[in-house]
Tab-separated table of N, CA and C in Angstrom:
chain	number	residue	atom	x	y	z
A	1	MET	N	191.520	-6.457	105.957
A	1	MET	CA	191.894	-5.499	104.920
A	1	MET	C	192.320	-6.273	103.686
A	2	LEU	N	191.905	-5.753	102.561
A	2	LEU	CA	192.226	-6.388	101.294
A	2	LEU	C	192.734	-5.322	100.346
A	3	ASN	N	193.945	-5.511	99.826
A	3	ASN	CA	194.499	-4.615	98.823
A	3	ASN	C	194.237	-5.213	97.447
A	4	ILE	N	193.637	-4.422	96.554
A	4	ILE	CA	193.389	-4.849	95.180
A	4	ILE	C	194.452	-4.192	94.315
A	5	LEU	N	195.246	-5.025	93.624
A	5	LEU	CA	196.342	-4.528	92.803
A	5	LEU	C	196.057	-4.745	91.323
A	6	ASP	N	196.614	-3.864	90.492
A	6	ASP	CA	196.593	-4.079	89.050
A	6	ASP	C	197.441	-5.326	88.799
A	7	PRO	N	196.892	-6.356	88.115
A	7	PRO	CA	197.644	-7.601	87.946
A	7	PRO	C	198.955	-7.448	87.180
A	8	LYS	N	199.050	-6.450	86.299
A	8	LYS	CA	200.286	-6.271	85.524
A	8	LYS	C	201.269	-5.340	86.210
A	9	SER	N	200.831	-4.134	86.543
A	9	SER	CA	201.748	-3.126	87.094
A	9	SER	C	201.965	-3.288	88.596
A	10	LYS	N	201.061	-4.009	89.270
A	10	LYS	CA	201.069	-4.171	90.735
A	10	LYS	C	200.767	-2.874	91.463
A	11	ASP	N	200.271	-1.842	90.735
A	11	ASP	CA	199.852	-0.595	91.369
A	11	ASP	C	198.620	-0.859	92.226
A	12	LEU	N	198.521	-0.177	93.335
A	12	LEU	CA	197.365	-0.294	94.201
A	12	LEU	C	196.159	0.364	93.539
A	13	ILE	N	195.056	-0.383	93.412
A	13	ILE	CA	193.811	0.172	92.891
A	13	ILE	C	192.921	0.601	94.049
A	14	ALA	N	192.805	-0.254	95.078
A	14	ALA	CA	191.933	0.074	96.210
A	14	ALA	C	192.300	-0.755	97.422
A	15	THR	N	191.941	-0.235	98.584
A	15	THR	CA	192.020	-0.974	99.836
A	15	THR	C	190.598	-1.081	100.371
A	16	ILE	N	190.197	-2.301	100.729
A	16	ILE	CA	188.832	-2.571	101.175
A	16	ILE	C	188.878	-3.136	102.584
A	17	GLY	N	187.933	-2.730	103.424
A	17	GLY	CA	187.878	-3.277	104.780
A	17	GLY	C	186.515	-3.049	105.398
A	18	ASN	N	186.373	-3.465	106.645
A	18	ASN	CA	185.141	-3.263	107.398
A	18	ASN	C	185.524	-2.894	108.818
A	19	ILE	N	184.817	-1.929	109.403
A	19	ILE	CA	185.179	-1.469	110.738
A	19	ILE	C	185.076	-2.578	111.771
A	20	ARG	N	184.303	-3.633	111.502
A	20	ARG	CA	184.217	-4.756	112.442
A	20	ARG	C	185.514	-5.556	112.498
A	21	GLU	N	186.424	-5.326	111.542
A	21	GLU	CA	187.715	-6.015	111.522
A	21	GLU	C	188.731	-5.383	112.467
A	22	CYS	N	188.350	-4.314	113.108
A	22	CYS	CA	189.274	-3.571	113.961
A	22	CYS	C	189.723	-4.433	115.142
A	23	PRO	N	191.036	-4.614	115.328
A	23	PRO	CA	191.517	-5.380	116.474
A	23	PRO	C	191.350	-4.595	117.777
A	24	GLU	N	191.368	-5.280	118.883
A	24	GLU	CA	191.270	-4.635	120.193
A	24	GLU	C	192.337	-3.548	120.307
A	25	GLY	N	191.934	-2.353	120.667
A	25	GLY	CA	192.861	-1.232	120.802
A	25	GLY	C	192.962	-0.388	119.544
A	26	GLY	N	192.778	-1.015	118.392
A	26	GLY	CA	192.816	-0.274	117.149
A	26	GLY	C	193.954	-0.710	116.250
A	27	SER	N	194.057	-0.051	115.132
A	27	SER	CA	195.069	-0.389	114.146
A	27	SER	C	195.413	0.856	113.335
A	28	ILE	N	196.686	1.022	113.057
A	28	ILE	CA	197.163	2.107	112.201
A	28	ILE	C	198.066	1.450	111.165
A	29	TRP	N	197.832	1.753	109.900
A	29	TRP	CA	198.661	1.144	108.875
A	29	TRP	C	198.707	2.015	107.639
A	30	THR	N	199.748	1.839	106.865
A	30	THR	CA	199.932	2.454	105.565
A	30	THR	C	200.645	1.414	104.711
A	31	ARG	N	200.191	1.227	103.490
A	31	ARG	CA	200.771	0.184	102.632
A	31	ARG	C	202.219	0.508	102.261
A	32	GLU	N	202.474	1.707	101.843
A	32	GLU	CA	203.817	2.131	101.438
A	32	GLU	C	204.105	3.499	102.053
A	33	ILE	N	205.343	3.755	102.338
A	33	ILE	CA	205.730	5.007	102.992
A	33	ILE	C	205.424	6.223	102.120
A	34	ASP	N	205.412	6.057	100.778
A	34	ASP	CA	205.204	7.219	99.918
A	34	ASP	C	203.733	7.486	99.603
A	35	GLU	N	202.823	6.749	100.210
A	35	GLU	CA	201.406	7.021	99.994
A	35	GLU	C	200.960	8.156	100.903
A	36	PRO	N	200.026	8.989	100.435
A	36	PRO	CA	199.669	10.196	101.168
A	36	PRO	C	198.680	9.993	102.315
A	37	LEU	N	198.155	8.783	102.482
A	37	LEU	CA	197.124	8.575	103.493
A	37	LEU	C	197.493	7.431	104.417
A	38	GLN	N	197.408	7.676	105.705
A	38	GLN	CA	197.606	6.630	106.706
A	38	GLN	C	196.239	6.299	107.288
A	39	TYR	N	195.876	5.030	107.318
A	39	TYR	CA	194.591	4.606	107.867
A	39	TYR	C	194.711	4.412	109.369
A	40	SER	N	193.643	4.724	110.066
A	40	SER	CA	193.606	4.508	111.512
A	40	SER	C	192.184	4.150	111.914
A	41	ILE	N	192.023	3.026	112.589
A	41	ILE	CA	190.733	2.620	113.146
A	41	ILE	C	190.963	2.384	114.627
A	42	MET	N	190.147	3.012	115.460
A	42	MET	CA	190.315	2.896	116.904
A	42	MET	C	189.147	2.149	117.545
A	43	SER	N	189.468	1.299	118.487
A	43	SER	CA	188.471	0.583	119.286
A	43	SER	C	188.996	0.602	120.714
A	44	ARG	N	188.566	1.580	121.477
A	44	ARG	CA	189.104	1.768	122.826
A	44	ARG	C	187.988	1.963	123.830
A	45	ASP	N	188.274	1.634	125.074
A	45	ASP	CA	187.311	1.841	126.148
A	45	ASP	C	187.174	3.323	126.446
A	46	GLY	N	185.995	3.724	126.951
A	46	GLY	CA	185.788	5.107	127.348
A	46	GLY	C	186.835	5.548	128.349
A	47	GLY	N	187.307	6.763	128.210
A	47	GLY	CA	188.327	7.290	129.111
A	47	GLY	C	189.750	7.000	128.656
A	48	SER	N	189.915	6.183	127.625
A	48	SER	CA	191.259	5.895	127.114
A	48	SER	C	191.849	7.147	126.498
A	49	LEU	N	193.150	7.273	126.575
A	49	LEU	CA	193.839	8.426	126.005
A	49	LEU	C	194.645	8.001	124.789
A	50	PHE	N	194.684	8.858	123.802
A	50	PHE	CA	195.504	8.640	122.618
A	50	PHE	C	196.570	9.714	122.652
A	51	GLN	N	197.823	9.300	122.680
A	51	GLN	CA	198.914	10.256	122.834
A	51	GLN	C	198.968	11.251	121.673
A	52	ALA	N	199.020	12.528	122.001
A	52	ALA	CA	199.152	13.578	120.987
A	52	ALA	C	200.474	13.405	120.254
A	53	HIS	N	200.459	13.716	118.979
A	53	HIS	CA	201.670	13.589	118.173
A	53	HIS	C	201.588	14.531	116.978
A	54	ILE	N	202.715	14.713	116.329
A	54	ILE	CA	202.800	15.585	115.156
A	54	ILE	C	203.197	14.730	113.966
A	55	HIS	N	202.538	14.972	112.842
A	55	HIS	CA	202.865	14.249	111.622
A	55	HIS	C	204.001	14.970	110.911
A	56	LYS	N	205.089	14.248	110.711
A	56	LYS	CA	206.246	14.820	110.034
A	56	LYS	C	206.027	14.785	108.525
A	57	ASN	N	206.630	15.725	107.828
A	57	ASN	CA	206.571	15.718	106.370
A	57	ASN	C	207.296	14.485	105.854
A	58	GLN	N	206.715	13.871	104.843
A	58	GLN	CA	207.313	12.714	104.201
A	58	GLN	C	207.581	13.066	102.743
A	59	LYS	N	208.616	12.486	102.188
A	59	LYS	CA	208.867	12.675	100.769
A	59	LYS	C	207.738	11.956	100.022
A	60	ARG	N	207.031	12.660	99.164
A	60	ARG	CA	205.905	12.117	98.417
A	60	ARG	C	206.182	12.198	96.915
A	61	LEU	N	205.535	11.349	96.192
A	61	LEU	CA	205.625	11.428	94.743
A	61	LEU	C	204.942	12.710	94.292
A	62	PRO	N	205.410	13.336	93.204
A	62	PRO	CA	204.868	14.637	92.819
A	62	PRO	C	203.426	14.602	92.320
A	63	GLU	N	202.957	13.485	91.771
A	63	GLU	CA	201.595	13.435	91.250
A	63	GLU	C	200.874	12.200	91.769
A	64	PHE	N	199.654	12.390	92.208
A	64	PHE	CA	198.785	11.294	92.603
A	64	PHE	C	197.473	11.474	91.870
A	65	PRO	N	196.832	10.372	91.473
A	65	PRO	CA	195.501	10.518	90.879
A	65	PRO	C	194.508	10.954	91.950
A	66	THR	N	193.349	11.433	91.514
A	66	THR	CA	192.294	11.748	92.468
A	66	THR	C	191.948	10.476	93.219
A	67	GLN	N	191.850	10.563	94.530
A	67	GLN	CA	191.513	9.419	95.354
A	67	GLN	C	190.133	9.641	95.964
A	68	GLU	N	189.488	8.540	96.339
A	68	GLU	CA	188.136	8.619	96.870
A	68	GLU	C	188.001	7.629	98.027
A	69	PHE	N	187.239	8.015	99.041
A	69	PHE	CA	186.972	7.130	100.171
A	69	PHE	C	185.462	7.008	100.309
A	70	ILE	N	184.965	5.778	100.360
A	70	ILE	CA	183.536	5.518	100.514
A	70	ILE	C	183.332	4.655	101.750
A	71	TYR	N	182.379	5.054	102.588
A	71	TYR	CA	182.003	4.295	103.774
A	71	TYR	C	180.497	4.049	103.701
A	72	VAL	N	180.071	2.793	103.793
A	72	VAL	CA	178.652	2.466	103.694
A	72	VAL	C	178.027	2.500	105.087
A	73	VAL	N	177.067	3.392	105.273
A	73	VAL	CA	176.361	3.525	106.551
A	73	VAL	C	175.157	2.582	106.576
A	74	ARG	N	174.374	2.573	105.495
A	74	ARG	CA	173.243	1.643	105.405
A	74	ARG	C	173.013	1.312	103.938
A	75	GLY	N	172.340	0.209	103.704
A	75	GLY	CA	172.086	-0.235	102.338
A	75	GLY	C	173.247	-1.058	101.800
A	76	LYS	N	173.218	-1.292	100.511
A	76	LYS	CA	174.253	-2.070	99.834
A	76	LYS	C	174.737	-1.311	98.609
A	77	LEU	N	175.982	-1.559	98.225
A	77	LEU	CA	176.575	-0.888	97.077
A	77	LEU	C	177.339	-1.915	96.254
A	78	SER	N	176.855	-2.210	95.045
A	78	SER	CA	177.586	-3.104	94.141
A	78	SER	C	178.751	-2.317	93.555
A	79	THR	N	179.937	-2.894	93.609
A	79	THR	CA	181.147	-2.186	93.212
A	79	THR	C	181.983	-3.052	92.279
A	80	THR	N	182.445	-2.470	91.194
A	80	THR	CA	183.369	-3.137	90.281
A	80	THR	C	184.587	-2.239	90.129
A	81	LEU	N	185.773	-2.812	90.291
A	81	LEU	CA	187.028	-2.061	90.180
A	81	LEU	C	187.709	-2.388	88.858
A	82	TYR	N	188.287	-1.357	88.232
A	82	TYR	CA	188.933	-1.488	86.935
A	82	TYR	C	190.370	-0.981	87.009
A	83	THR	N	191.221	-1.511	86.133
A	83	THR	CA	192.565	-0.962	85.974
A	83	THR	C	192.455	0.349	85.203
A	84	ASN	N	193.564	1.051	85.053
A	84	ASN	CA	193.580	2.275	84.246
A	84	ASN	C	193.274	1.982	82.778
A	85	LYS	N	193.424	0.730	82.372
A	85	LYS	CA	193.113	0.326	80.991
A	85	LYS	C	191.693	-0.239	80.881
A	86	LYS	N	190.878	0.001	81.914
A	86	LYS	CA	189.455	-0.358	81.951
A	86	LYS	C	189.197	-1.863	81.949
A	87	LYS	N	190.128	-2.649	82.509
A	87	LYS	CA	189.921	-4.091	82.658
A	87	LYS	C	189.414	-4.369	84.063
A	88	VAL	N	188.360	-5.172	84.166
A	88	VAL	CA	187.780	-5.510	85.471
A	88	VAL	C	188.782	-6.344	86.271
A	89	VAL	N	189.025	-5.935	87.536
A	89	VAL	CA	189.916	-6.704	88.395
A	89	VAL	C	189.209	-7.271	89.624
A	90	TYR	N	188.060	-6.686	90.002
A	90	TYR	CA	187.395	-7.165	91.218
A	90	TYR	C	185.977	-6.607	91.271
A	91	SER	N	185.029	-7.459	91.608
A	91	SER	CA	183.637	-7.040	91.807
A	91	SER	C	183.157	-7.594	93.137
A	92	PHE	N	182.396	-6.797	93.866
A	92	PHE	CA	181.899	-7.227	95.167
A	92	PHE	C	180.748	-6.331	95.594
A	93	GLU	N	180.082	-6.707	96.670
A	93	GLU	CA	178.996	-5.909	97.218
A	93	GLU	C	179.416	-5.369	98.581
A	94	MET	N	179.275	-4.082	98.754
A	94	MET	CA	179.591	-3.447	100.032
A	94	MET	C	178.328	-3.401	100.884
A	95	VAL	N	178.503	-3.624	102.198
A	95	VAL	CA	177.397	-3.610	103.154
A	95	VAL	C	177.745	-2.636	104.281
A	96	PRO	N	176.798	-2.309	105.156
A	96	PRO	CA	177.091	-1.367	106.239
A	96	PRO	C	178.360	-1.748	107.024
A	97	GLY	N	179.193	-0.739	107.246
A	97	GLY	CA	180.468	-0.940	107.940
A	97	GLY	C	181.634	-1.094	106.983
A	98	ASP	N	181.362	-1.414	105.711
A	98	ASP	CA	182.434	-1.558	104.723
A	98	ASP	C	182.959	-0.191	104.303
A	99	PHE	N	184.242	-0.162	103.988
A	99	PHE	CA	184.838	1.051	103.428
A	99	PHE	C	185.773	0.669	102.302
A	100	ILE	N	185.999	1.612	101.422
A	100	ILE	CA	186.956	1.410	100.331
A	100	ILE	C	187.699	2.725	100.096
A	101	HIS	N	189.001	2.627	99.952
A	101	HIS	CA	189.839	3.762	99.582
A	101	HIS	C	190.284	3.490	98.149
A	102	LEU	N	189.763	4.266	97.205
A	102	LEU	CA	190.070	4.106	95.797
A	102	LEU	C	191.280	4.970	95.452
A	103	VAL	N	192.336	4.333	94.965
A	103	VAL	CA	193.612	5.014	94.738
A	103	VAL	C	193.894	5.246	93.265
A	104	SER	N	193.605	4.269	92.421
A	104	SER	CA	193.866	4.410	90.985
A	104	SER	C	192.843	3.587	90.219
A	105	GLY	N	192.942	3.586	88.916
A	105	GLY	CA	191.991	2.834	88.111
A	105	GLY	C	190.626	3.503	88.158
A	106	GLY	N	189.586	2.688	88.059
A	106	GLY	CA	188.231	3.238	88.052
A	106	GLY	C	187.276	2.343	88.812
A	107	HIS	N	186.054	2.843	88.942
A	107	HIS	CA	184.999	2.078	89.617
A	107	HIS	C	183.657	2.485	89.060
């Protein structure tokens, strides 16, 4: 997993990963408690059980920008990430299995 931050404000622009990075058993993570999305990738044997649970309400910031999630199934996707001030912060090529959660800035 790679977090791309605005170099000045340190705001999260995007989180990038690939499903092949999933550790045995899976992984659940969230960068900050006040973010509205918790990531979860599971890698379990057939017949495994995942304990049922309830998501509690969390105190959230009142406004979030529109967020986007992209998962590449096949082909390639050239991607450039920008700050809110339209400055390039990261460019890369996405391949099958890659995902990106776009939180702020542009692409």
